[in-house]
mmCIF file with all atom_site columns, C-alpha atoms in Angstrom:
data_model
loop_
_atom_site.group_PDB
_atom_site.id
_atom_site.type_symbol
_atom_site.label_atom_id
_atom_site.label_alt_id
_atom_site.label_comp_id
_atom_site.label_asym_id
_atom_site.label_entity_id
_atom_site.label_seq_id
_atom_site.pdbx_PDB_ins_code
_atom_site.Cartn_x
_atom_site.Cartn_y
_atom_site.Cartn_z
_atom_site.occupancy
_atom_site.B_iso_or_equiv
_atom_site.pdbx_formal_charge
_atom_site.auth_seq_id
_atom_site.auth_comp_id
_atom_site.auth_asym_id
_atom_site.auth_atom_id
_atom_site.pdbx_PDB_model_num
ATOM 1   C CA . MET X 1 1   ? 100.575 94.980  71.795  1.00 0.00 ? 22  MET X CA 1
ATOM 2   C CA . THR X 1 2   ? 98.816  95.540  75.116  1.00 0.00 ? 23  THR X CA 1
ATOM 3   C CA . SER X 1 3   ? 96.024  93.170  75.996  1.00 0.00 ? 24  SER X CA 1
ATOM 4   C CA . PRO X 1 4   ? 92.709  94.691  77.161  1.00 0.00 ? 25  PRO X CA 1
ATOM 5   C CA . ILE X 1 5   ? 93.403  93.439  80.701  1.00 0.00 ? 26  ILE X CA 1
ATOM 6   C CA . ASP X 1 6   ? 96.681  95.436  80.893  1.00 0.00 ? 27  ASP X CA 1
ATOM 7   C CA . SER X 1 7   ? 95.255  98.558  79.290  1.00 0.00 ? 28  SER X CA 1
ATOM 8   C CA . PRO X 1 8   ? 96.053  101.854 81.053  1.00 0.00 ? 29  PRO X CA 1
ATOM 9   C CA . LEU X 1 9   ? 92.411  102.766 80.445  1.00 0.00 ? 30  LEU X CA 1
ATOM 10  C CA . LEU X 1 10  ? 91.343  100.323 83.158  1.00 0.00 ? 31  LEU X CA 1
ATOM 11  C CA . PRO X 1 11  ? 91.265  101.808 86.678  1.00 0.00 ? 32  PRO X CA 1
ATOM 12  C CA . TYR X 1 12  ? 93.158  100.655 89.721  1.00 0.00 ? 33  TYR X CA 1
ATOM 13  C CA . GLN X 1 13  ? 93.171  101.721 93.359  1.00 0.00 ? 34  GLN X CA 1
ATOM 14  C CA . LEU X 1 14  ? 95.809  103.135 95.660  1.00 0.00 ? 35  LEU X CA 1
ATOM 15  C CA . HIS X 1 15  ? 95.634  102.766 99.428  1.00 0.00 ? 36  HIS X CA 1
ATOM 16  C CA . GLY X 1 16  ? 98.128  104.708 101.505 1.00 0.00 ? 37  GLY X CA 1
ATOM 17  C CA . GLU X 1 17  ? 99.041  105.003 105.148 1.00 0.00 ? 38  GLU X CA 1
ATOM 18  C CA . PHE X 1 18  ? 101.530 107.451 106.562 1.00 0.00 ? 39  PHE X CA 1
ATOM 19  C CA . LEU X 1 19  ? 102.946 108.407 109.950 1.00 0.00 ? 40  LEU X CA 1
ATOM 20  C CA . LEU X 1 20  ? 104.762 111.589 110.970 1.00 0.00 ? 41  LEU X CA 1
ATOM 21  C CA . THR X 1 21  ? 106.997 111.303 114.032 1.00 0.00 ? 42  THR X CA 1
ATOM 22  C CA . SER X 1 22  ? 108.652 114.350 115.597 1.00 0.00 ? 43  SER X CA 1
ATOM 23  C CA . TYR X 1 23  ? 110.950 114.352 118.617 1.00 0.00 ? 44  TYR X CA 1
ATOM 24  C CA . SER X 1 24  ? 113.473 116.423 120.551 1.00 0.00 ? 45  SER X CA 1
ATOM 25  C CA . LEU X 1 25  ? 117.165 115.515 120.583 1.00 0.00 ? 46  LEU X CA 1
ATOM 26  C CA . ARG X 1 26  ? 118.610 117.685 123.347 1.00 0.00 ? 47  ARG X CA 1
ATOM 27  C CA . PRO X 1 27  ? 118.052 117.320 127.089 1.00 0.00 ? 48  PRO X CA 1
ATOM 28  C CA . SER X 1 28  ? 118.074 121.137 127.422 1.00 0.00 ? 49  SER X CA 1
ATOM 29  C CA . ASP X 1 29  ? 115.003 121.363 125.162 1.00 0.00 ? 50  ASP X CA 1
ATOM 30  C CA . PRO X 1 30  ? 111.784 121.801 127.227 1.00 0.00 ? 51  PRO X CA 1
ATOM 31  C CA . THR X 1 31  ? 110.079 119.232 124.977 1.00 0.00 ? 52  THR X CA 1
ATOM 32  C CA . PHE X 1 32  ? 112.839 116.626 125.424 1.00 0.00 ? 53  PHE X CA 1
ATOM 33  C CA . GLY X 1 33  ? 111.363 113.205 126.062 1.00 0.00 ? 54  GLY X CA 1
ATOM 34  C CA . THR X 1 34  ? 108.186 114.076 124.161 1.00 0.00 ? 55  THR X CA 1
ATOM 35  C CA . THR X 1 35  ? 107.539 112.265 120.918 1.00 0.00 ? 56  THR X CA 1
ATOM 36  C CA . GLN X 1 36  ? 104.700 113.353 118.691 1.00 0.00 ? 57  GLN X CA 1
ATOM 37  C CA . PHE X 1 37  ? 102.981 110.808 116.424 1.00 0.00 ? 58  PHE X CA 1
ATOM 38  C CA . LEU X 1 38  ? 100.433 111.810 113.777 1.00 0.00 ? 59  LEU X CA 1
ATOM 39  C CA . GLY X 1 39  ? 98.992  109.346 111.265 1.00 0.00 ? 60  GLY X CA 1
ATOM 40  C CA . ALA X 1 40  ? 96.521  109.241 108.386 1.00 0.00 ? 61  ALA X CA 1
ATOM 41  C CA . HIS X 1 41  ? 95.359  107.025 105.547 1.00 0.00 ? 62  HIS X CA 1
ATOM 42  C CA . PHE X 1 42  ? 93.723  107.532 102.153 1.00 0.00 ? 63  PHE X CA 1
ATOM 43  C CA . SER X 1 43  ? 92.287  105.621 99.220  1.00 0.00 ? 64  SER X CA 1
ATOM 44  C CA . HIS X 1 44  ? 91.930  106.751 95.587  1.00 0.00 ? 65  HIS X CA 1
ATOM 45  C CA . LYS X 1 45  ? 90.864  105.302 92.232  1.00 0.00 ? 66  LYS X CA 1
ATOM 46  C CA . SER X 1 46  ? 92.913  106.160 89.171  1.00 0.00 ? 67  SER X CA 1
ATOM 47  C CA . SER X 1 47  ? 89.678  107.038 87.369  1.00 0.00 ? 68  SER X CA 1
ATOM 48  C CA . ASP X 1 48  ? 89.201  109.944 89.829  1.00 0.00 ? 69  ASP X CA 1
ATOM 49  C CA . PHE X 1 49  ? 92.159  111.897 88.379  1.00 0.00 ? 70  PHE X CA 1
ATOM 50  C CA . PRO X 1 50  ? 92.896  113.370 84.952  1.00 0.00 ? 71  PRO X CA 1
ATOM 51  C CA . SER X 1 51  ? 96.104  111.999 83.445  1.00 0.00 ? 72  SER X CA 1
ATOM 52  C CA . GLY X 1 52  ? 98.963  114.432 84.141  1.00 0.00 ? 73  GLY X CA 1
ATOM 53  C CA . GLY X 1 53  ? 96.619  116.758 86.032  1.00 0.00 ? 74  GLY X CA 1
ATOM 54  C CA . PRO X 1 54  ? 96.589  118.166 89.544  1.00 0.00 ? 75  PRO X CA 1
ATOM 55  C CA . GLY X 1 55  ? 96.324  115.835 92.478  1.00 0.00 ? 76  GLY X CA 1
ATOM 56  C CA . THR X 1 56  ? 94.779  115.642 95.914  1.00 0.00 ? 77  THR X CA 1
ATOM 57  C CA . GLN X 1 57  ? 96.693  116.730 99.016  1.00 0.00 ? 78  GLN X CA 1
ATOM 58  C CA . HIS X 1 58  ? 96.592  114.987 102.374 1.00 0.00 ? 79  HIS X CA 1
ATOM 59  C CA . LYS X 1 59  ? 97.967  117.217 105.144 1.00 0.00 ? 80  LYS X CA 1
ATOM 60  C CA . LEU X 1 60  ? 99.083  116.180 108.593 1.00 0.00 ? 81  LEU X CA 1
ATOM 61  C CA . GLY X 1 61  ? 100.238 118.315 111.516 1.00 0.00 ? 82  GLY X CA 1
ATOM 62  C CA . GLY X 1 62  ? 101.623 121.804 111.049 1.00 0.00 ? 83  GLY X CA 1
ATOM 63  C CA . ASP X 1 63  ? 99.407  123.389 113.696 1.00 0.00 ? 84  ASP X CA 1
ATOM 64  C CA . VAL X 1 64  ? 100.979 121.647 116.671 1.00 0.00 ? 85  VAL X CA 1
ATOM 65  C CA . ILE X 1 65  ? 101.884 123.640 119.783 1.00 0.00 ? 86  ILE X CA 1
ATOM 66  C CA . VAL X 1 66  ? 105.382 122.135 119.959 1.00 0.00 ? 87  VAL X CA 1
ATOM 67  C CA . SER X 1 67  ? 107.846 124.550 118.376 1.00 0.00 ? 88  SER X CA 1
ATOM 68  C CA . PRO X 1 68  ? 109.150 124.355 115.742 1.00 0.00 ? 89  PRO X CA 1
ATOM 69  C CA . THR X 1 69  ? 105.979 123.261 114.005 1.00 0.00 ? 90  THR X CA 1
ATOM 70  C CA . VAL X 1 70  ? 106.208 120.083 111.974 1.00 0.00 ? 91  VAL X CA 1
ATOM 71  C CA . GLY X 1 71  ? 103.818 119.099 109.215 1.00 0.00 ? 92  GLY X CA 1
ATOM 72  C CA . ALA X 1 72  ? 103.644 116.678 106.333 1.00 0.00 ? 93  ALA X CA 1
ATOM 73  C CA . THR X 1 73  ? 101.851 116.682 102.998 1.00 0.00 ? 94  THR X CA 1
ATOM 74  C CA . VAL X 1 74  ? 101.262 113.689 100.741 1.00 0.00 ? 95  VAL X CA 1
ATOM 75  C CA . THR X 1 75  ? 99.995  114.594 97.249  1.00 0.00 ? 96  THR X CA 1
ATOM 76  C CA . VAL X 1 76  ? 98.476  111.910 95.014  1.00 0.00 ? 97  VAL X CA 1
ATOM 77  C CA . SER X 1 77  ? 98.067  112.429 91.264  1.00 0.00 ? 98  SER X CA 1
ATOM 78  C CA . LEU X 1 78  ? 98.108  110.440 88.032  1.00 0.00 ? 99  LEU X CA 1
ATOM 79  C CA . ASN X 1 79  ? 101.091 110.821 85.694  1.00 0.00 ? 100 ASN X CA 1
ATOM 80  C CA . ARG X 1 80  ? 100.900 110.832 81.886  1.00 0.00 ? 101 ARG X CA 1
ATOM 81  C CA . ASP X 1 81  ? 101.364 107.037 81.824  1.00 0.00 ? 102 ASP X CA 1
ATOM 82  C CA . ASP X 1 82  ? 98.221  106.651 83.988  1.00 0.00 ? 103 ASP X CA 1
ATOM 83  C CA . ASN X 1 83  ? 100.197 105.478 87.010  1.00 0.00 ? 104 ASN X CA 1
ATOM 84  C CA . PHE X 1 84  ? 99.834  107.017 90.455  1.00 0.00 ? 105 PHE X CA 1
ATOM 85  C CA . HIS X 1 85  ? 102.485 109.606 91.294  1.00 0.00 ? 106 HIS X CA 1
ATOM 86  C CA . VAL X 1 86  ? 102.899 110.326 95.005  1.00 0.00 ? 107 VAL X CA 1
ATOM 87  C CA . GLU X 1 87  ? 104.862 113.312 96.301  1.00 0.00 ? 108 GLU X CA 1
ATOM 88  C CA . TYR X 1 88  ? 105.555 113.619 100.014 1.00 0.00 ? 109 TYR X CA 1
ATOM 89  C CA . GLU X 1 89  ? 107.197 116.327 102.100 1.00 0.00 ? 110 GLU X CA 1
ATOM 90  C CA . ILE X 1 90  ? 108.070 117.329 105.632 1.00 0.00 ? 111 ILE X CA 1
ATOM 91  C CA . ASP X 1 91  ? 107.568 121.017 106.455 1.00 0.00 ? 112 ASP X CA 1
ATOM 92  C CA . PHE X 1 92  ? 109.688 121.924 109.477 1.00 0.00 ? 113 PHE X CA 1
ATOM 93  C CA . SER X 1 93  ? 108.718 125.538 110.281 1.00 0.00 ? 114 SER X CA 1
ATOM 94  C CA . GLY X 1 94  ? 108.945 126.527 106.614 1.00 0.00 ? 115 GLY X CA 1
ATOM 95  C CA . ASN X 1 95  ? 112.002 124.397 105.834 1.00 0.00 ? 116 ASN X CA 1
ATOM 96  C CA . ILE X 1 96  ? 110.842 121.722 103.393 1.00 0.00 ? 117 ILE X CA 1
ATOM 97  C CA . ARG X 1 97  ? 112.299 118.346 102.462 1.00 0.00 ? 118 ARG X CA 1
ATOM 98  C CA . LYS X 1 98  ? 110.652 116.390 99.592  1.00 0.00 ? 119 LYS X CA 1
ATOM 99  C CA . GLY X 1 99  ? 110.510 112.983 97.953  1.00 0.00 ? 120 GLY X CA 1
ATOM 100 C CA . SER X 1 100 ? 108.354 111.252 95.334  1.00 0.00 ? 121 SER X CA 1
ATOM 101 C CA . VAL X 1 101 ? 107.563 107.838 93.894  1.00 0.00 ? 122 VAL X CA 1
ATOM 102 C CA . VAL X 1 102 ? 105.541 106.340 91.025  1.00 0.00 ? 123 VAL X CA 1
ATOM 103 C CA . VAL X 1 103 ? 103.259 103.466 92.052  1.00 0.00 ? 124 VAL X CA 1
ATOM 104 C CA . PRO X 1 104 ? 102.304 101.151 89.159  1.00 0.00 ? 125 PRO X CA 1
ATOM 105 C CA . PRO X 1 105 ? 99.402  98.677  89.385  1.00 0.00 ? 126 PRO X CA 1
ATOM 106 C CA . GLY X 1 106 ? 100.012 95.758  91.734  1.00 0.00 ? 127 GLY X CA 1
ATOM 107 C CA . ALA X 1 107 ? 102.939 97.418  93.559  1.00 0.00 ? 128 ALA X CA 1
ATOM 108 C CA . VAL X 1 108 ? 103.529 97.807  97.285  1.00 0.00 ? 129 VAL X CA 1
ATOM 109 C CA . VAL X 1 109 ? 105.894 100.715 97.928  1.00 0.00 ? 130 VAL X CA 1
ATOM 110 C CA . PRO X 1 110 ? 107.230 101.758 101.338 1.00 0.00 ? 131 PRO X CA 1
ATOM 111 C CA . PHE X 1 111 ? 108.687 105.252 101.712 1.00 0.00 ? 132 PHE X CA 1
ATOM 112 C CA . MET X 1 112 ? 110.557 107.196 104.371 1.00 0.00 ? 133 MET X CA 1
ATOM 113 C CA . LEU X 1 113 ? 111.825 110.747 104.593 1.00 0.00 ? 134 LEU X CA 1
ATOM 114 C CA . ASN X 1 114 ? 113.972 112.121 107.442 1.00 0.00 ? 135 ASN X CA 1
ATOM 115 C CA . ALA X 1 115 ? 114.404 115.729 108.461 1.00 0.00 ? 136 ALA X CA 1
ATOM 116 C CA . LYS X 1 116 ? 117.707 115.459 110.311 1.00 0.00 ? 137 LYS X CA 1
ATOM 117 C CA . PRO X 1 117 ? 119.129 117.922 112.826 1.00 0.00 ? 138 PRO X CA 1
ATOM 118 C CA . PHE X 1 118 ? 121.077 120.811 111.274 1.00 0.00 ? 139 PHE X CA 1
ATOM 119 C CA . GLU X 1 119 ? 120.073 119.655 107.766 1.00 0.00 ? 140 GLU X CA 1
ATOM 120 C CA . LEU X 1 120 ? 117.301 122.234 107.555 1.00 0.00 ? 141 LEU X CA 1
ATOM 121 C CA . GLY X 1 121 ? 119.056 125.038 109.429 1.00 0.00 ? 142 GLY X CA 1
ATOM 122 C CA . ALA X 1 122 ? 120.567 125.771 112.814 1.00 0.00 ? 143 ALA X CA 1
ATOM 123 C CA . THR X 1 123 ? 117.213 126.781 114.313 1.00 0.00 ? 144 THR X CA 1
ATOM 124 C CA . LEU X 1 124 ? 116.016 123.163 113.973 1.00 0.00 ? 145 LEU X CA 1
ATOM 125 C CA . ALA X 1 125 ? 119.082 121.678 115.680 1.00 0.00 ? 146 ALA X CA 1
ATOM 126 C CA . ASN X 1 126 ? 117.062 120.453 118.660 1.00 0.00 ? 147 ASN X CA 1
ATOM 127 C CA . ARG X 1 127 ? 114.396 118.486 116.793 1.00 0.00 ? 148 ARG X CA 1
ATOM 128 C CA . SER X 1 128 ? 114.088 115.808 114.162 1.00 0.00 ? 149 SER X CA 1
ATOM 129 C CA . ALA X 1 129 ? 111.183 114.303 112.216 1.00 0.00 ? 150 ALA X CA 1
ATOM 130 C CA . VAL X 1 130 ? 110.456 111.210 110.155 1.00 0.00 ? 151 VAL X CA 1
ATOM 131 C CA . LEU X 1 131 ? 107.658 110.708 107.615 1.00 0.00 ? 152 LEU X CA 1
ATOM 132 C CA . GLN X 1 132 ? 107.084 107.079 106.701 1.00 0.00 ? 153 GLN X CA 1
ATOM 133 C CA . GLY X 1 133 ? 104.350 105.128 105.002 1.00 0.00 ? 154 GLY X CA 1
ATOM 134 C CA . THR X 1 134 ? 103.219 102.387 102.668 1.00 0.00 ? 155 THR X CA 1
ATOM 135 C CA . LEU X 1 135 ? 101.489 102.707 99.295  1.00 0.00 ? 156 LEU X CA 1
ATOM 136 C CA . ASN X 1 136 ? 99.555  99.638  98.146  1.00 0.00 ? 157 ASN X CA 1
ATOM 137 C CA . ALA X 1 137 ? 98.182  99.570  94.575  1.00 0.00 ? 158 ALA X CA 1
ATOM 138 C CA . SER X 1 138 ? 95.680  97.048  93.279  1.00 0.00 ? 159 SER X CA 1
ATOM 139 C CA . LYS X 1 139 ? 95.934  95.532  89.814  1.00 0.00 ? 160 LYS X CA 1
ATOM 140 C CA . ARG X 1 140 ? 93.958  97.133  87.015  1.00 0.00 ? 161 ARG X CA 1
ATOM 141 C CA . SER X 1 141 ? 90.442  95.753  86.894  1.00 0.00 ? 162 SER X CA 1
ATOM 142 C CA . ALA X 1 142 ? 88.013  95.533  84.012  1.00 0.00 ? 163 ALA X CA 1
ATOM 143 C CA . PRO X 1 143 ? 84.500  96.882  84.607  1.00 0.00 ? 164 PRO X CA 1
ATOM 144 C CA . PHE X 1 144 ? 83.166  93.739  82.962  1.00 0.00 ? 165 PHE X CA 1
ATOM 145 C CA . THR X 1 145 ? 84.223  90.089  82.634  1.00 0.00 ? 166 THR X CA 1
ATOM 146 C CA . LEU X 1 146 ? 85.086  88.435  79.348  1.00 0.00 ? 167 LEU X CA 1
#
């Protein structure tokens, strides 16, 4: 039996930070030697989401002058077990690479996703990108003390 303190009905918070790094790999590329860093952070309460419902997207990049364009999206939602579900993706000029993780209460979860040269098509052979971040969840907290 679950005690009231461990109940999935009690909310918890998720704090996230993520960084998108994009860089050129070939000296013949006009952008060689240029590294692009874009970062963001977010904070959500589990009580802000319906269980198993749609989430909130956090977008980064995608409108950068450097070609090919590189963007990232981190989507936060609540799964049917009332735990945070985080999906993350790199969008490299329409070529998408994805990952996801479930973050239970009290967990600290690092994540990283690479878009490697040639993995997403020959047109992206000159560039690479990395999306990395940390998800930090608080423990569930009761709205009152016993």
